[in-house]
Every structure is written in structure tokens, then in C-alpha cells.
Coordinates of C-alpha atoms in Angstrom, one line a residue:
Chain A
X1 CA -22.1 -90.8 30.3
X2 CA -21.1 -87.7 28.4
X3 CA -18.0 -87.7 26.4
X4 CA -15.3 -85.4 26.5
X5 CA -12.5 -84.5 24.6
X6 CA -9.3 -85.6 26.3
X7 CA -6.2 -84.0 24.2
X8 CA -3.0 -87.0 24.2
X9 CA -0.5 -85.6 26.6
X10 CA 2.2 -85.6 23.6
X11 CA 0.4 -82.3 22.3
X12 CA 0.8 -80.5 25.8
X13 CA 4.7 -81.6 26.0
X14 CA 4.8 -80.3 21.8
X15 CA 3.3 -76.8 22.5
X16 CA 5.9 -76.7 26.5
X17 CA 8.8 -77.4 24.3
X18 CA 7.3 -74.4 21.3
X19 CA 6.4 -71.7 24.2
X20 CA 10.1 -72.6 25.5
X21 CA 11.6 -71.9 22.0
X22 CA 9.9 -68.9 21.6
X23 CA 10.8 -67.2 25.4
X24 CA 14.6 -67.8 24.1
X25 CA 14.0 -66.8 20.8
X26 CA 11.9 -63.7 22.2
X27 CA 15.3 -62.8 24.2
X28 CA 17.8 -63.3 21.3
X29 CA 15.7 -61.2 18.9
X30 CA 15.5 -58.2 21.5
X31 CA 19.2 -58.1 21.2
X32 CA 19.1 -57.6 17.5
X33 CA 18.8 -53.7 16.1
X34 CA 15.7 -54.0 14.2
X35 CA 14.8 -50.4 14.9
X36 CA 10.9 -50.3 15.5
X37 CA 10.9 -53.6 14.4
X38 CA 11.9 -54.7 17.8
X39 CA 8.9 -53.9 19.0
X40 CA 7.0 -55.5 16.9
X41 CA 8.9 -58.7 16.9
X42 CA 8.5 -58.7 20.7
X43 CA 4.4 -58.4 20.7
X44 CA 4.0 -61.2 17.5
X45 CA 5.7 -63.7 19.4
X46 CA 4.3 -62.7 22.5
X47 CA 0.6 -63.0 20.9
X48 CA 1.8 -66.3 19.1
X49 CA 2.6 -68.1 22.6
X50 CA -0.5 -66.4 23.9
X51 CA -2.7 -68.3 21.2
X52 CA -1.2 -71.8 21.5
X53 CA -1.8 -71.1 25.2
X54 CA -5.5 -70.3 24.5
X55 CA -5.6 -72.7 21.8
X56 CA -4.6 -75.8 23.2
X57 CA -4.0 -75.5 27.3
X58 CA -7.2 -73.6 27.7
X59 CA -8.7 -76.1 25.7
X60 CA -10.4 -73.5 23.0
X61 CA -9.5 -75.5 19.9
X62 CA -11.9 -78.2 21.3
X63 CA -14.2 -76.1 22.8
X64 CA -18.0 -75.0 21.5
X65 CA -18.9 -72.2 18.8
X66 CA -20.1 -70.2 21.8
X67 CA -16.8 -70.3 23.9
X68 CA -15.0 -68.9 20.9
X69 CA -17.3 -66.1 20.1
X70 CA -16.1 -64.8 23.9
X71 CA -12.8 -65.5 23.8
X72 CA -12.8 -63.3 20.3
X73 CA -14.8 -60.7 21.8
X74 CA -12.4 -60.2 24.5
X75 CA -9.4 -59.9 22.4
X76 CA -11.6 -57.5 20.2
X77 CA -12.9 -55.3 22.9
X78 CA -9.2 -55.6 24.1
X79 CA -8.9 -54.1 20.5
X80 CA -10.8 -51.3 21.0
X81 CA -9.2 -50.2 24.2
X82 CA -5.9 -50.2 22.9
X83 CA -6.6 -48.4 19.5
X84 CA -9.0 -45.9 20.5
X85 CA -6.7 -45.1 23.2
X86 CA -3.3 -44.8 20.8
X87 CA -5.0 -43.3 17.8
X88 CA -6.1 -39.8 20.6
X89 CA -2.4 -39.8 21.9
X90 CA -0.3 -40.7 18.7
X91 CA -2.1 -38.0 16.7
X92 CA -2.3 -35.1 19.5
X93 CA 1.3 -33.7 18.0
X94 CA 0.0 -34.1 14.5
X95 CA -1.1 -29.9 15.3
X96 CA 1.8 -28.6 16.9
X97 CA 3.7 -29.0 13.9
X98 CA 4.0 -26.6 10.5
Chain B
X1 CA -41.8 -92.2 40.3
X2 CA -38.9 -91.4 37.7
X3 CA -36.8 -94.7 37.0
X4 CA -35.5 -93.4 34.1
X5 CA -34.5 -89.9 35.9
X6 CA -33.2 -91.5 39.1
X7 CA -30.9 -94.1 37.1
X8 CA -29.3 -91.0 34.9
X9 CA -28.9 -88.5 37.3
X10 CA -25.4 -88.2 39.0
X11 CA -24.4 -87.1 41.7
X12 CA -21.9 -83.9 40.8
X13 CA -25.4 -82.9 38.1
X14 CA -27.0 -79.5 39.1
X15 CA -30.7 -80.2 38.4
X16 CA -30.7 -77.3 36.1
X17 CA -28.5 -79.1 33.7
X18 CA -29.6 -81.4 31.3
X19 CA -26.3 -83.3 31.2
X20 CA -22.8 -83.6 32.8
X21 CA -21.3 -82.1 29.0
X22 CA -24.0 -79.1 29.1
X23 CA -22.5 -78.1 33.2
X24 CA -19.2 -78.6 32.0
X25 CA -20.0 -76.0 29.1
X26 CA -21.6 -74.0 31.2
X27 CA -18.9 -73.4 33.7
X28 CA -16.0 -72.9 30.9
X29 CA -17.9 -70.6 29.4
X30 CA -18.6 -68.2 32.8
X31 CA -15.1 -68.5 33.3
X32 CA -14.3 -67.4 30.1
X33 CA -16.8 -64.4 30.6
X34 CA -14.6 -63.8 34.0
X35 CA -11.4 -64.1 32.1
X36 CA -12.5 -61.4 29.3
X37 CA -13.0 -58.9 32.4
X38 CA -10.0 -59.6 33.6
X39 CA -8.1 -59.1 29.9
X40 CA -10.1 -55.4 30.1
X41 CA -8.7 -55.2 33.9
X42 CA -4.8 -55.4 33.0
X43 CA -5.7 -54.4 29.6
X44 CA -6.2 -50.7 31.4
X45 CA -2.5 -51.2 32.9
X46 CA -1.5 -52.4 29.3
X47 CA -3.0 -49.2 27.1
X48 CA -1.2 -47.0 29.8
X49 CA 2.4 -48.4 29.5
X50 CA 1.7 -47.9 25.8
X51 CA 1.3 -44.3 26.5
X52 CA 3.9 -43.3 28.3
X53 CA 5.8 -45.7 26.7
X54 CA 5.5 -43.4 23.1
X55 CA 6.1 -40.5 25.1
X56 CA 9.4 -41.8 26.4
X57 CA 11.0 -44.5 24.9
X58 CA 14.5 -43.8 26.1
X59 CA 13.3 -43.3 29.2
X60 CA 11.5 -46.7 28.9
X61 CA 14.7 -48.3 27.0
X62 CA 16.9 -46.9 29.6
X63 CA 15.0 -48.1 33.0
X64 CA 14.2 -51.6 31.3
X65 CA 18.1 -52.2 31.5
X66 CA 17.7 -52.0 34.8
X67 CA 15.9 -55.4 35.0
X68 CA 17.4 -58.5 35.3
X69 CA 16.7 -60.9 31.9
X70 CA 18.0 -63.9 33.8
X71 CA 15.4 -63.8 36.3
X72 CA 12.7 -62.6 34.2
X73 CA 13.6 -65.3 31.9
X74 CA 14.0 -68.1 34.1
X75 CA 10.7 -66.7 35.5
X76 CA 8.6 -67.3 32.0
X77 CA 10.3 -70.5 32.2
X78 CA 8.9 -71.7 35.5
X79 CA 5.6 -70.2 34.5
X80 CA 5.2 -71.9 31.4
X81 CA 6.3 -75.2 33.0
X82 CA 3.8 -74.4 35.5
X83 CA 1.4 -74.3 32.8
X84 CA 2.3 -77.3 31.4
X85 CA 2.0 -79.3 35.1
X86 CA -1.6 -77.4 35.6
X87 CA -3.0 -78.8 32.2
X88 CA -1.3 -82.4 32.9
X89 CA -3.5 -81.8 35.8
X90 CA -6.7 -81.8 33.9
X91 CA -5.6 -84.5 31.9
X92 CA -4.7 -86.4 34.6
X93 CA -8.4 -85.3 36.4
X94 CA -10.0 -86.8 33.0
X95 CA -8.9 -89.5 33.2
X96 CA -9.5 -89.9 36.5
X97 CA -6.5 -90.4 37.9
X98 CA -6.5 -89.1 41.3
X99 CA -2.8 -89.8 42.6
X100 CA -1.2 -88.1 39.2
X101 CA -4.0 -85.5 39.5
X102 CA -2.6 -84.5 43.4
X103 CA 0.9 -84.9 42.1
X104 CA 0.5 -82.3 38.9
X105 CA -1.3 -79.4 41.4
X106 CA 1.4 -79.9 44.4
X107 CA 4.0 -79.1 40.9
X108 CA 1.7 -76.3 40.1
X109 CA 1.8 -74.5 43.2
X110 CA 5.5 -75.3 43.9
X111 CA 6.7 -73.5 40.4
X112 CA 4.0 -70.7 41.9
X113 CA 5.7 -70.3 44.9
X114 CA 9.1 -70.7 42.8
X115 CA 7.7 -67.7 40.4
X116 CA 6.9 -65.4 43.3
X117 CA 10.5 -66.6 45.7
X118 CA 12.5 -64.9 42.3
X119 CA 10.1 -62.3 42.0
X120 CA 11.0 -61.4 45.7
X121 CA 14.3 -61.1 44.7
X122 CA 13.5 -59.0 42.2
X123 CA 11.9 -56.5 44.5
X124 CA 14.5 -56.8 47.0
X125 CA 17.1 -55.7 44.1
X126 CA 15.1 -52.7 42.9
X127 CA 14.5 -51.4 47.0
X128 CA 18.4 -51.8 47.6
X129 CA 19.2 -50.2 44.2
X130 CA 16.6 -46.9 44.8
X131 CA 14.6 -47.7 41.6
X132 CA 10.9 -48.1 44.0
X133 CA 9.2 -45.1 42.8
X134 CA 9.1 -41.9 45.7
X135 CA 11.4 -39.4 47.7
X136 CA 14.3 -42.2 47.7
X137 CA 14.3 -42.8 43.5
X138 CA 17.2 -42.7 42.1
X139 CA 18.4 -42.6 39.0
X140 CA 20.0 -40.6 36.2
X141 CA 19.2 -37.2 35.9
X142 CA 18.0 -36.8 32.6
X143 CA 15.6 -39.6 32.9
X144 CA 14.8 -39.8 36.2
X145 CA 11.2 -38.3 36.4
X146 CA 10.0 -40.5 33.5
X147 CA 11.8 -44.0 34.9
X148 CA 9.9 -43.6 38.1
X149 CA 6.4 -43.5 35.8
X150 CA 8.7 -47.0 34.3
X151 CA 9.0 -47.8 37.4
X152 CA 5.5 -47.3 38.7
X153 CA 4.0 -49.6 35.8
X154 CA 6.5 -52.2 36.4
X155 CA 5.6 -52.5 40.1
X156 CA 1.6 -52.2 39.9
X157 CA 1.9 -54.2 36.5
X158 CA 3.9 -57.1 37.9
X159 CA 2.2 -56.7 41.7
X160 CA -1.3 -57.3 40.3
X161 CA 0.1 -60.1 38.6
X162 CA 1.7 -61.2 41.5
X163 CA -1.6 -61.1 43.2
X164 CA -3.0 -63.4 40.6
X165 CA -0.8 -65.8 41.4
X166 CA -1.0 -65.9 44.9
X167 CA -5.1 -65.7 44.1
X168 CA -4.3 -68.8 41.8
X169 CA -2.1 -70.8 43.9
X170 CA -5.0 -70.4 47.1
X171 CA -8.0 -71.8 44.6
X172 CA -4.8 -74.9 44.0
X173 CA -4.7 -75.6 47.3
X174 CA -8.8 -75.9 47.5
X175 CA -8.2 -78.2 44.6
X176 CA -5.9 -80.2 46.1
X177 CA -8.1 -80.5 49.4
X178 CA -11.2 -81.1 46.8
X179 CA -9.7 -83.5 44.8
X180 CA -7.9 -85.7 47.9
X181 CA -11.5 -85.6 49.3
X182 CA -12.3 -87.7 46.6
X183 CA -14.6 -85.1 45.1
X184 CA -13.1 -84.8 41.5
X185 CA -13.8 -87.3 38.8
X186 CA -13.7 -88.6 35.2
X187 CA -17.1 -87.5 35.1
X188 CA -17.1 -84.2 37.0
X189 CA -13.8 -82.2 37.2
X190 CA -14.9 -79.1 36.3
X191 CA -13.4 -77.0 39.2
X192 CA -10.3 -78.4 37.7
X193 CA -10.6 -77.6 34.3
X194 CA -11.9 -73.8 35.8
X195 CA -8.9 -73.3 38.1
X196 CA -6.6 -74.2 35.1
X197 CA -8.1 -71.8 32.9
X198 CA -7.4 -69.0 35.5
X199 CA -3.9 -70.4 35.9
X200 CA -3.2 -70.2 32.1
X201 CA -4.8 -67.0 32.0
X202 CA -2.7 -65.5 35.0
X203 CA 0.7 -67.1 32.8
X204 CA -0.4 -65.5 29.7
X205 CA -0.4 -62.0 31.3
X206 CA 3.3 -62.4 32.3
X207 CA 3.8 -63.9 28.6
X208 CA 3.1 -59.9 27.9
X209 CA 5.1 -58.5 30.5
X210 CA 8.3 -60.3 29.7
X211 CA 9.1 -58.9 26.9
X212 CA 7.2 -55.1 27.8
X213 CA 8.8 -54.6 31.0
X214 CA 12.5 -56.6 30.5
X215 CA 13.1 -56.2 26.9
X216 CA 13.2 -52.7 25.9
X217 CA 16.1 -51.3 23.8
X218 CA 18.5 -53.7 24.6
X219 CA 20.3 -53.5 21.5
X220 CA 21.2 -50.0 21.7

């Protein structure tokens, strides 16, 4: 019968308690005046939890070649959506001034 | 006749898979396909809060305070507990182990229903408080046409995720009935190990709008 890859529970509980961490640390740091780099803070954890999640609870760390070329090509074609998108609106006040 | 084909096939096998590994691939990978459409689908909603949110960031900062962190927070926490109970429930379906299997999805759905009981509340608080978007918005005059666009996001935003879950906690249920029928095992569990990828998709989404939606400027 075909084998498959059964992650020990201990590495689930390990990446709970890390996600957990990072909510409360997400909080504390938004309290902090970082100036833009709130902002940024905010979105590298965010993506942080967002890859353990992929990583190890969507079970993409184990997973073929082919699975990751998709889940890559999403987040890249995510990419694209988002930076296209900014780099029309954060340069259409670059002409209005001098 | 096929000995050799009748003593290797099984039962869950689709005869246009060669083994029980190859369907199991096979269905990750078209949920994964679903997923990325789904990333594009709120990654729409995502590019235009970044949008408005560069044309008015004090607008944003000043309607975000609005939101409750306690709840938002103690709502990432029931959702990434819920995350961890839905891929105990794989484990569990790997293994096998039908009774642990039931358990894990009745904790999944329960921290669902949890999620959207405090999200309720949420939109309960905002109706009472006149921050719903329309003739009754209110809020302060300098900002109060550009925290209803806040406003609008955060409703559609968080209501489409809200829909997810609901979505997600309805394929749970057919899980459950699935899985008590006796119809998930070690060898097949693949609606299992789909669901939960749509569950941990649906929590990573609200992973994003934590901090978007409840976290802006609060250090001013």
C-alpha cells in the first residue's frame, strides 16, 4: 500500500505555540512608533505565520516538486497584482509636482 | 482474468489512477490550483485596501481605532487553534483513527462557530455605533467620507471571509457524516486532507486581515 508522509504531532503543537507568539508579538509591535516601519513589521510577520501555515499544516514542505511550483505561482501572480497595481497609483502624483 | 489487478485494486482507487499516492497527489494539487484562484479572488479586495489605504492613511489609522483588538485578537487565536484541531484531524485520519478523527472536526467546527459568534458581536458593535457604511454613518467630520470606504473594505473583506468559513465549516460537517460512515481511511482520506487545506487557507486570509483591518496607527 502506498506510503505517506505522516508529520509527528509535536511539529503541529511547535508551529500552534510559534503562530500564537507571533499574533501577540504582531499586537505589541503595532503599539510601537516605528513610523512606516509599522507597516512593514505588521505584513513580515503576517507572511511569516502565513508560510509556516503553508509549510507545515498544508503539508507543502512534504509535498511534490509540482505542488510547489503552484503554490509559488500563486503568491507570484499574487505579486503581480499587487505591484502593477501600486506602482500606477503610487507614481500618478509624481506629475503634479514642480 | 486480472489476478494481479483484482488483488491490488482498492476500493477508494479511481481506475484512472495508477496508485492510491498518485489520487492523493492528484487531488492536493487541484485544490491547490482552487486555492491559487481564491488568493487572486481576495487578493482583488487586498490590492484595493492598499489603494485607498495610500490615499488616506489617517483616515485608515483613525477608523482602525474603532475596532476592537481584544476580539480581533482572541479571534486569530480561535482561528489558529482551529487550525491546529483541523490538521490533528488529518493526522488523526492517517492514522486511521476514526474516534480522534470525529473528535478533532466536531473541535474544528466548534472554534468556527466560536470565530463567527465574536465576529457577530463585532457587527452588532459597529450597527449600534453608526460605523455600517450609508445614510446612517457616522463619524468625525474630517474623516468621515474616507472611513466609510474603511469601513466598506472591512465589511466585504471580513464578510467574504466570513463566508468562507461558514462554506468551510458545511464541507466539516460532510466530513464528519463521511468519516462516521466509515468512509475515511489510513489508505484513503483525501477529502480530509482537501477540506483541511481549504480550512488553513480560509485562516490564513484572516492571518492578513488582523493586522490590515485592526492594527493601523495605533501608536499615534
Amino acid at each position: 500500500m502506498s506510503q505517506t508522509h505522516v508529520v509527528p504531532t509535536r511539529v503541529y503543537y511547535t508551529i500552534f505555540a510559534i503562530l500564537m507568539f507571533c499574533t501577540y508579538l504582531t499586537v505589541q509591535v503595532a503599539f510601537l512608533d516605528l513610523g512606516a516601519l509599522n507597516t512593514v513589521a505588521a505584513l513580515a510577520i503576517a507572511v511569516f505565520k502565513a508560510v509556516l501555515v503553508v509549510l507545515f499544516f498544508m503539508h507543502v514542505k512534504y509535498s511534490t516538486r509540482l505542488t510547489w511550483v503552484v503554490v509559488i505561482g500563486g503568491a507570484f501572480w499574487l505579486g503581480i497584482l499587487l505591484a502593477l497595481t501600486m506602482t500606477d497609483y503610487l507614481s500618478r502624483a509624481w506629475g503634479t509636482f514642480g | 482474468m486480472l489476478p494481479d489487478a483484482v488483488e491490488h485494486h482498492h476500493p477508494a482507487l479511481a481506475h484512472q489512477f495508477d496508485s492510491l499516492a498518485q489520487q492523493r497527489e492528484a487531488a492536493a494539487l487541484g485544490m491547490w490550483v482552487f486555492l491559487v484562484t481564491e488568493v487572486l479572488f481576495f487578493g482583488g479586495l487586498f490590492a484595493t485596501y492598499a489603494v485607498y489605504r495610500w490615499w488616506y492613511p489617517d483616515a485608515f489609522a483613525a477608523a482602525s481605532h474603532e475596532l476592537d483588538i481584544l476580539l480581533g485578537g482572541t479571534n486569530t487565536a480561535v482561528l489558529i487553534t482551529s487550525s491546529l484541531t483541523m490538521a490533528l484531524a488529518v493526522h488523526s485520519a492517517q492514522l486511521g483513527r476514526r474516534r480522534l478523527l470525529l473528535l478533532f472536526l466536531i473541535a474544528t467546527m466548534a472554534l468556527g462557530c466560536v470565530f463567527l459568534g465574536i465576529k457577530g458581536v463585532e457587527y452588532y458593535h459597529k450597527f449600534v455605533e453608526h460605523h455600517v457604511p450609508g445614510p446612517g454613518f457616522e463619524f468625525e467630520a474630517a474623516y468621515a467620507r474616507q472611513a466609510q470606504i474603511f469601513f466598506s473594505l472591512y465589511f466585504i473583506m471580513t464578510g467574504l471571509h466570513a463566508v468562507h468559513m461558514i462554506i468551510g465549516i458545511g464541507i466539516m460537517l460532510a466530513m464528519f457524516w463521511m468519516s462516521w460512515r466509515g468512509r475515511i481511511t489510513a489508505d484513503y482520506y483525501n477529502p480530509i486532507e482537501v477540506s483541511g487545506l481549504y480550512w488553513h487557507f480560509v485562516d490564513i486570509v484572516w492571518i492578513f486581515l488582523f493586522p490590515l483591518l485592526y492594527l493601523i496607527g495605533r501608536h499615534a
